[in-house]
Structure formats: structure tokens, C-alpha cells
Amino acid sequence: MARKAFPLSKVYGLLEPGPVVMVTTARDGRRNIMTMSWHTMMEFEPPLVGCVISDRNYSFGLLKATNECVINIPTVEIAEKVVGCGNTSGSNIDKFETFGFTAKRAAEVRPPLIEECFANLECRVVDTTMVAKYCLFVVEVVKAWIDPAVKKPRTIHHLGTGNFMVAGEKIKLKSKMK
Ligand SMILES: Cc1cc2nc3c(=O)[nH]c(=O)nc-3n(C[C@H](O)[C@H](O)[C@H](O)COP(=O)(O)O)c2cc1C
């Protein structure tokens, strides 16, 4: 089969991990939402997640100062708002108000859960050794919430340049992974 060279700048779109998520942070009475697709699982339990949060983002400073965030997992029904939170900065707007999201108090951390997301992971930063070089924060999920009413969450997955894949079909196969 004839193969075509694929631009290195687009490789991430082939390997994009997991669903697009929204990270909430908070400091001194201000709260923020940032869209994130560059994240990866690093440990089963306690669950560890690597998150790349650019130092150009307002969220970077909030997370660095407080070491707390919530990873909120949205579905396709609110995809436009998710992208909206990825194209605006919390330095000059309150994204909860702008996009009509409902903030819900978390159990273990200060940043709020986003009510409109079907899953919410309360996290604490546990490793900052790769922040200076890669803007990579390793966070531990200390409390996780799920909306049991959402039976088949249709999560969105970033393919690059405004393209998304919608998941939702589940198949069961034998696997050595948990
Ligand atoms: C689909 C999508 C995925 C994104 N993924 C990331 C990411 O993984 N890391 C990151 O630093 N920024 C990512 N961004 C960009 C930030 O969400 C964007 O810079 C945002 O405006 C930052 O908000 P803040 O300044 O309020 O923190 C993504 C944006 C979109 C639309």
C-alpha cells in the first residue's frame, strides 16, 4: 500500500489521549475553566494523571499557586461551550458566567466541579519536576464523581485543527489491563 508522509506537526492528532476535558482552578475567590486534551493516565491507584498546561494560560498560574484542580469530563452535548473555554482566557472573563456553567462545591479541593459534566475528578498536584521543562503537572485524583444517569457518555476527542471524534460505543474484549 502506498504510504504518504504525515506532517510531524499533526502526529498528536493520531495519538490524542482520552477525552477533551475542562480543568477548573480557583484562587482568592476567582475561579476558572480551561479546556485540555493533552493528558494521560500514569497510575491505576491512586489514579495519577499527567496534564500539560501551557504557561501562557491563566490556569497555569492558578494551578502552580494552589496545587489543586478538578478535571471535568464533558460530552458532545456541550461541545461548543467546551471549545469556547479553550478559546478564551479567564484573565479577563468568568467562564462560568460567560458559558452558563454551574459551579458545584467539591469535597476535597477548592476549585468547583462543573455540574454539566458527567464526571468530575478532584485532583491535587503531586509532582512538579517536569513543569519548568514541559508544563507537565502530575496530579493525583483524590475524589471522583460520576452522574449515574448518563449511561452512554458521548465524550469528544480532539483530532487537531477544529476536528473532533465522538466516542460512545462500548465493546467488551479480554484484556490484561484492568
Ligand atoms: C480542544 C482544545 C484542547 C486544548 N488542550 C489544551 C491542553 O491540553 N493544554 C493547554 O495548555 N491548552 C490547551 N488548550 C488551549 C487552552 O484551553 C486555551 O489556551 C485557554 O484559552 C486557556 O484558558 P485560560 O487562559 O483561562 O487558562 C486547548 C484548547 C482546545 C480548544
PDB file of C-alpha atoms and ligand atoms in Angstrom:
ATOM      1  CA  MET A   1       0.000   0.000   0.000  1.00  0.00           C
ATOM      2  CA  ALA A   2       1.389   3.417  -0.918  1.00  0.00           C
ATOM      3  CA  ARG A   3       2.137   5.409   2.221  1.00  0.00           C
ATOM      4  CA  LYS A   4       2.068   9.158   2.443  1.00  0.00           C
ATOM      5  CA  ALA A   5       4.370  11.151   4.708  1.00  0.00           C
ATOM      6  CA  PHE A   6       2.390  12.623   7.580  1.00  0.00           C
ATOM      7  CA  PRO A   7       3.332  16.060   8.973  1.00  0.00           C
ATOM      8  CA  LEU A   8       5.075  15.791  12.346  1.00  0.00           C
ATOM      9  CA  SER A   9       3.049  18.785  13.500  1.00  0.00           C
ATOM     10  CA  LYS A  10      -0.104  16.662  13.187  1.00  0.00           C
ATOM     11  CA  VAL A  11       1.107  13.494  14.894  1.00  0.00           C
ATOM     12  CA  TYR A  12      -0.592  14.441  18.140  1.00  0.00           C
ATOM     13  CA  GLY A  13      -3.951  14.167  16.421  1.00  0.00           C
ATOM     14  CA  LEU A  14      -3.319  10.445  15.798  1.00  0.00           C
ATOM     15  CA  LEU A  15      -2.322   9.699  19.375  1.00  0.00           C
ATOM     16  CA  GLU A  16      -4.502  12.173  21.205  1.00  0.00           C
ATOM     17  CA  PRO A  17      -5.190  10.570  24.552  1.00  0.00           C
ATOM     18  CA  GLY A  18      -8.567  10.371  26.182  1.00  0.00           C
ATOM     19  CA  PRO A  19     -11.467  12.776  26.049  1.00  0.00           C
ATOM     20  CA  VAL A  20     -11.242  16.534  25.903  1.00  0.00           C
ATOM     21  CA  VAL A  21     -11.712  17.726  29.476  1.00  0.00           C
ATOM     22  CA  MET A  22     -12.248  21.014  31.294  1.00  0.00           C
ATOM     23  CA  VAL A  23      -9.886  21.841  34.150  1.00  0.00           C
ATOM     24  CA  THR A  24     -11.213  24.088  36.882  1.00  0.00           C
ATOM     25  CA  THR A  25      -8.909  26.057  39.176  1.00  0.00           C
ATOM     26  CA  ALA A  26      -9.551  28.709  41.818  1.00  0.00           C
ATOM     27  CA  ARG A  27      -7.660  31.292  43.830  1.00  0.00           C
ATOM     28  CA  ASP A  28      -8.641  34.230  46.035  1.00  0.00           C
ATOM     29  CA  GLY A  29     -12.328  33.995  45.152  1.00  0.00           C
ATOM     30  CA  ARG A  30     -11.663  33.725  41.395  1.00  0.00           C
ATOM     31  CA  ARG A  31     -12.423  30.545  39.519  1.00  0.00           C
ATOM     32  CA  ASN A  32     -11.527  29.440  36.047  1.00  0.00           C
ATOM     33  CA  ILE A  33     -12.164  26.797  33.389  1.00  0.00           C
ATOM     34  CA  MET A  34      -9.599  25.633  30.824  1.00  0.00           C
ATOM     35  CA  THR A  35     -10.104  23.115  28.037  1.00  0.00           C
ATOM     36  CA  MET A  36      -7.428  20.407  27.929  1.00  0.00           C
ATOM     37  CA  SER A  37      -6.758  17.452  25.664  1.00  0.00           C
ATOM     38  CA  TRP A  38      -3.088  16.785  26.462  1.00  0.00           C
ATOM     39  CA  HIS A  39      -3.429  14.478  29.438  1.00  0.00           C
ATOM     40  CA  THR A  40      -2.502  10.890  30.142  1.00  0.00           C
ATOM     41  CA  MET A  41      -3.141   8.260  32.834  1.00  0.00           C
ATOM     42  CA  MET A  42       0.051   7.369  34.711  1.00  0.00           C
ATOM     43  CA  GLU A  43      -1.096   5.035  37.520  1.00  0.00           C
ATOM     44  CA  PHE A  44      -4.185   2.994  38.358  1.00  0.00           C
ATOM     45  CA  GLU A  45      -4.450   3.633  42.109  1.00  0.00           C
ATOM     46  CA  PRO A  46      -4.130   6.145  43.433  1.00  0.00           C
ATOM     47  CA  PRO A  47      -5.027   7.454  39.992  1.00  0.00           C
ATOM     48  CA  LEU A  48      -2.273   9.706  38.646  1.00  0.00           C
ATOM     49  CA  VAL A  49      -2.778  11.889  35.592  1.00  0.00           C
ATOM     50  CA  GLY A  50      -0.162  13.853  33.657  1.00  0.00           C
ATOM     51  CA  CYS A  51      -1.538  17.214  32.452  1.00  0.00           C
ATOM     52  CA  VAL A  52       0.181  19.606  30.067  1.00  0.00           C
ATOM     53  CA  ILE A  53      -0.996  23.112  30.920  1.00  0.00           C
ATOM     54  CA  SER A  54       0.807  25.816  28.996  1.00  0.00           C
ATOM     55  CA  ASP A  55       2.466  28.585  30.977  1.00  0.00           C
ATOM     56  CA  ARG A  56       0.766  31.015  28.575  1.00  0.00           C
ATOM     57  CA  ASN A  57      -2.606  30.069  30.076  1.00  0.00           C
ATOM     58  CA  TYR A  58      -4.144  31.855  33.039  1.00  0.00           C
ATOM     59  CA  SER A  59      -4.837  28.414  34.544  1.00  0.00           C
ATOM     60  CA  PHE A  60      -1.113  27.685  34.771  1.00  0.00           C
ATOM     61  CA  GLY A  61      -0.545  30.347  37.429  1.00  0.00           C
ATOM     62  CA  LEU A  62      -3.643  29.319  39.377  1.00  0.00           C
ATOM     63  CA  LEU A  63      -2.623  25.665  39.431  1.00  0.00           C
ATOM     64  CA  LYS A  64       1.011  26.436  40.262  1.00  0.00           C
ATOM     65  CA  ALA A  65      -0.020  28.630  43.191  1.00  0.00           C
ATOM     66  CA  THR A  66      -2.729  26.370  44.650  1.00  0.00           C
ATOM     67  CA  ASN A  67      -1.779  22.816  43.562  1.00  0.00           C
ATOM     68  CA  GLU A  68      -5.468  21.954  43.179  1.00  0.00           C
ATOM     69  CA  CYS A  69      -7.773  21.426  40.228  1.00  0.00           C
ATOM     70  CA  VAL A  70     -10.808  19.482  39.073  1.00  0.00           C
ATOM     71  CA  ILE A  71     -10.776  17.554  35.803  1.00  0.00           C
ATOM     72  CA  ASN A  72     -14.351  17.715  34.455  1.00  0.00           C
ATOM     73  CA  ILE A  73     -15.324  15.381  31.623  1.00  0.00           C
ATOM     74  CA  PRO A  74     -17.927  16.778  29.205  1.00  0.00           C
ATOM     75  CA  THR A  75     -19.991  15.111  26.489  1.00  0.00           C
ATOM     76  CA  VAL A  76     -20.780  16.191  22.952  1.00  0.00           C
ATOM     77  CA  GLU A  77     -23.996  17.949  24.016  1.00  0.00           C
ATOM     78  CA  ILE A  78     -21.922  20.846  25.400  1.00  0.00           C
ATOM     79  CA  ALA A  79     -19.035  20.638  22.887  1.00  0.00           C
ATOM     80  CA  GLU A  80     -19.359  24.224  21.655  1.00  0.00           C
ATOM     81  CA  LYS A  81     -19.030  25.586  25.178  1.00  0.00           C
ATOM     82  CA  VAL A  82     -16.043  23.293  25.789  1.00  0.00           C
ATOM     83  CA  VAL A  83     -14.279  24.770  22.776  1.00  0.00           C
ATOM     84  CA  GLY A  84     -15.345  28.239  23.917  1.00  0.00           C
ATOM     85  CA  CYS A  85     -13.491  27.694  27.194  1.00  0.00           C
ATOM     86  CA  GLY A  86     -10.455  26.731  25.107  1.00  0.00           C
ATOM     87  CA  ASN A  87     -10.556  29.916  23.066  1.00  0.00           C
ATOM     88  CA  THR A  88     -10.962  32.462  25.849  1.00  0.00           C
ATOM     89  CA  SER A  89      -8.906  33.440  28.888  1.00  0.00           C
ATOM     90  CA  GLY A  90     -10.032  33.557  32.482  1.00  0.00           C
ATOM     91  CA  SER A  91      -7.711  36.523  32.968  1.00  0.00           C
ATOM     92  CA  ASN A  92     -10.498  38.787  31.683  1.00  0.00           C
ATOM     93  CA  ILE A  93     -13.768  36.842  31.948  1.00  0.00           C
ATOM     94  CA  ASP A  94     -15.579  34.482  34.323  1.00  0.00           C
ATOM     95  CA  LYS A  95     -16.134  31.480  32.070  1.00  0.00           C
ATOM     96  CA  PHE A  96     -18.823  30.030  34.365  1.00  0.00           C
ATOM     97  CA  GLU A  97     -20.903  33.138  33.647  1.00  0.00           C
ATOM     98  CA  THR A  98     -19.917  33.584  30.017  1.00  0.00           C
ATOM     99  CA  PHE A  99     -20.734  29.980  29.041  1.00  0.00           C
ATOM    100  CA  GLY A 100     -23.520  29.344  31.550  1.00  0.00           C
ATOM    101  CA  PHE A 101     -21.875  26.588  33.564  1.00  0.00           C
ATOM    102  CA  THR A 102     -22.958  25.725  37.095  1.00  0.00           C
ATOM    103  CA  ALA A 103     -20.248  25.586  39.768  1.00  0.00           C
ATOM    104  CA  LYS A 104     -20.721  22.916  42.431  1.00  0.00           C
ATOM    105  CA  ARG A 105     -18.678  22.746  45.618  1.00  0.00           C
ATOM    106  CA  ALA A 106     -16.032  19.995  45.606  1.00  0.00           C
ATOM    107  CA  ALA A 107     -15.461  17.724  48.609  1.00  0.00           C
ATOM    108  CA  GLU A 108     -11.660  17.747  48.869  1.00  0.00           C
ATOM    109  CA  VAL A 109     -10.376  20.734  46.896  1.00  0.00           C
ATOM    110  CA  ARG A 110     -11.260  24.412  46.449  1.00  0.00           C
ATOM    111  CA  PRO A 111     -11.882  24.579  42.681  1.00  0.00           C
ATOM    112  CA  PRO A 112     -15.528  23.804  41.809  1.00  0.00           C
ATOM    113  CA  LEU A 113     -16.984  20.894  39.877  1.00  0.00           C
ATOM    114  CA  ILE A 114     -18.819  21.722  36.649  1.00  0.00           C
ATOM    115  CA  GLU A 115     -22.345  20.400  37.144  1.00  0.00           C
ATOM    116  CA  GLU A 116     -22.964  19.980  33.395  1.00  0.00           C
ATOM    117  CA  CYS A 117     -20.146  17.402  33.079  1.00  0.00           C
ATOM    118  CA  PHE A 118     -20.954  13.711  33.627  1.00  0.00           C
ATOM    119  CA  ALA A 119     -17.741  13.035  35.576  1.00  0.00           C
ATOM    120  CA  ASN A 120     -15.585  15.189  37.862  1.00  0.00           C
ATOM    121  CA  LEU A 121     -12.157  14.297  39.260  1.00  0.00           C
ATOM    122  CA  GLU A 122     -10.898  16.304  42.213  1.00  0.00           C
ATOM    123  CA  CYS A 123      -7.109  16.488  41.991  1.00  0.00           C
ATOM    124  CA  ARG A 124      -4.006  17.595  43.866  1.00  0.00           C
ATOM    125  CA  VAL A 125      -0.649  18.201  42.223  1.00  0.00           C
ATOM    126  CA  VAL A 126       1.865  15.586  43.412  1.00  0.00           C
ATOM    127  CA  ASP A 127       4.836  16.163  41.101  1.00  0.00           C
ATOM    128  CA  THR A 128       6.064  19.422  39.570  1.00  0.00           C
ATOM    129  CA  THR A 129       9.501  18.241  38.440  1.00  0.00           C
ATOM    130  CA  MET A 130       8.550  18.495  34.760  1.00  0.00           C
ATOM    131  CA  VAL A 131       6.629  21.771  34.953  1.00  0.00           C
ATOM    132  CA  ALA A 132       9.552  24.037  34.068  1.00  0.00           C
ATOM    133  CA  LYS A 133      10.562  21.966  31.053  1.00  0.00           C
ATOM    134  CA  TYR A 134       7.241  20.635  29.710  1.00  0.00           C
ATOM    135  CA  CYS A 135       4.484  22.441  31.640  1.00  0.00           C
ATOM    136  CA  LEU A 136       3.598  18.910  32.784  1.00  0.00           C
ATOM    137  CA  PHE A 137       1.839  18.637  36.137  1.00  0.00           C
ATOM    138  CA  VAL A 138       1.326  15.188  37.632  1.00  0.00           C
ATOM    139  CA  VAL A 139      -1.912  15.230  39.627  1.00  0.00           C
ATOM    140  CA  GLU A 140      -3.486  12.656  41.904  1.00  0.00           C
ATOM    141  CA  VAL A 141      -7.239  12.116  41.772  1.00  0.00           C
ATOM    142  CA  VAL A 142      -8.351  12.303  45.412  1.00  0.00           C
ATOM    143  CA  LYS A 143     -12.132  12.132  44.823  1.00  0.00           C
ATOM    144  CA  ALA A 144     -14.100  11.119  41.750  1.00  0.00           C
ATOM    145  CA  TRP A 145     -17.760  11.741  40.876  1.00  0.00           C
ATOM    146  CA  ILE A 146     -19.956  10.312  38.182  1.00  0.00           C
ATOM    147  CA  ASP A 147     -23.535  11.041  37.093  1.00  0.00           C
ATOM    148  CA  PRO A 148     -25.174   7.586  37.073  1.00  0.00           C
ATOM    149  CA  ALA A 149     -27.995   8.911  34.887  1.00  0.00           C
ATOM    150  CA  VAL A 150     -25.578   9.234  31.944  1.00  0.00           C
ATOM    151  CA  LYS A 151     -25.430   5.645  30.704  1.00  0.00           C
ATOM    152  CA  LYS A 152     -23.513   6.149  27.447  1.00  0.00           C
ATOM    153  CA  PRO A 153     -21.383   9.292  27.727  1.00  0.00           C
ATOM    154  CA  ARG A 154     -20.511  10.517  24.248  1.00  0.00           C
ATOM    155  CA  THR A 155     -17.156  12.118  25.005  1.00  0.00           C
ATOM    156  CA  ILE A 156     -15.315  14.292  22.487  1.00  0.00           C
ATOM    157  CA  HIS A 157     -11.736  13.642  21.343  1.00  0.00           C
ATOM    158  CA  HIS A 158      -9.537  16.229  19.692  1.00  0.00           C
ATOM    159  CA  LEU A 159      -8.094  15.334  16.278  1.00  0.00           C
ATOM    160  CA  GLY A 160      -6.491  18.742  15.716  1.00  0.00           C
ATOM    161  CA  THR A 161      -7.463  21.914  13.814  1.00  0.00           C
ATOM    162  CA  GLY A 162     -11.049  22.053  14.986  1.00  0.00           C
ATOM    163  CA  ASN A 163     -11.842  18.390  14.285  1.00  0.00           C
ATOM    164  CA  PHE A 164     -13.261  16.108  16.953  1.00  0.00           C
ATOM    165  CA  MET A 165     -14.214  12.471  17.188  1.00  0.00           C
ATOM    166  CA  VAL A 166     -17.241  11.475  19.240  1.00  0.00           C
ATOM    167  CA  ALA A 167     -16.960   8.287  21.303  1.00  0.00           C
ATOM    168  CA  GLY A 168     -19.715   6.333  22.961  1.00  0.00           C
ATOM    169  CA  GLU A 169     -19.794   2.836  21.558  1.00  0.00           C
ATOM    170  CA  LYS A 170     -18.609   0.259  24.090  1.00  0.00           C
ATOM    171  CA  ILE A 171     -17.260  -3.202  23.211  1.00  0.00           C
ATOM    172  CA  LYS A 172     -16.025  -5.827  25.676  1.00  0.00           C
ATOM    173  CA  LEU A 173     -12.814  -7.764  24.922  1.00  0.00           C
ATOM    174  CA  LYS A 174     -10.477  -9.888  27.044  1.00  0.00           C
ATOM    175  CA  SER A 175      -7.547  -7.738  28.132  1.00  0.00           C
ATOM    176  CA  LYS A 176      -4.704  -7.975  30.635  1.00  0.00           C
ATOM    177  CA  MET A 177      -5.188  -4.340  31.584  1.00  0.00           C
ATOM    178  CA  LYS A 178      -7.609  -3.760  34.449  1.00  0.00           C
TER     179      LYS A 178
HETATM  180  C1  LIG B   1      -9.856  21.241  22.145  1.00  0.00           C
HETATM  181  C2  LIG B   1      -8.820  22.044  22.898  1.00  0.00           C
HETATM  182  C3  LIG B   1      -7.842  21.383  23.607  1.00  0.00           C
HETATM  183  C4  LIG B   1      -6.878  22.092  24.331  1.00  0.00           C
HETATM  184  N1  LIG B   1      -5.924  21.425  25.027  1.00  0.00           N
HETATM  185  C5  LIG B   1      -5.010  22.109  25.743  1.00  0.00           C
HETATM  186  C6  LIG B   1      -4.039  21.414  26.524  1.00  0.00           C
HETATM  187  O1  LIG B   1      -4.017  20.189  26.602  1.00  0.00           O
HETATM  188  N2  LIG B   1      -3.135  22.166  27.216  1.00  0.00           N
HETATM  189  C7  LIG B   1      -3.138  23.540  27.172  1.00  0.00           C
HETATM  190  O2  LIG B   1      -2.282  24.163  27.802  1.00  0.00           O
HETATM  191  N3  LIG B   1      -4.056  24.226  26.457  1.00  0.00           N
HETATM  192  C8  LIG B   1      -4.987  23.537  25.751  1.00  0.00           C
HETATM  193  N4  LIG B   1      -5.932  24.203  25.037  1.00  0.00           N
HETATM  194  C9  LIG B   1      -5.896  25.671  24.996  1.00  0.00           C
HETATM  195  C10 LIG B   1      -6.464  26.313  26.261  1.00  0.00           C
HETATM  196  O3  LIG B   1      -7.704  25.747  26.609  1.00  0.00           O
HETATM  197  C11 LIG B   1      -6.619  27.819  25.974  1.00  0.00           C
HETATM  198  O4  LIG B   1      -5.337  28.382  25.823  1.00  0.00           O
HETATM  199  C12 LIG B   1      -7.430  28.560  27.024  1.00  0.00           C
HETATM  200  O5  LIG B   1      -7.768  29.810  26.495  1.00  0.00           O
HETATM  201  C13 LIG B   1      -6.699  28.726  28.332  1.00  0.00           C
HETATM  202  O6  LIG B   1      -7.574  29.325  29.237  1.00  0.00           O
HETATM  203  P1  LIG B   1      -7.068  30.186  30.495  1.00  0.00           P
HETATM  204  O7  LIG B   1      -6.147  31.254  29.956  1.00  0.00           O
HETATM  205  O8  LIG B   1      -8.331  30.730  31.060  1.00  0.00           O
HETATM  206  O9  LIG B   1      -6.357  29.246  31.392  1.00  0.00           O
HETATM  207  C14 LIG B   1      -6.903  23.508  24.322  1.00  0.00           C
HETATM  208  C15 LIG B   1      -7.910  24.183  23.605  1.00  0.00           C
HETATM  209  C16 LIG B   1      -8.856  23.461  22.907  1.00  0.00           C
HETATM  210  C17 LIG B   1      -9.931  24.196  22.146  1.00  0.00           C
END
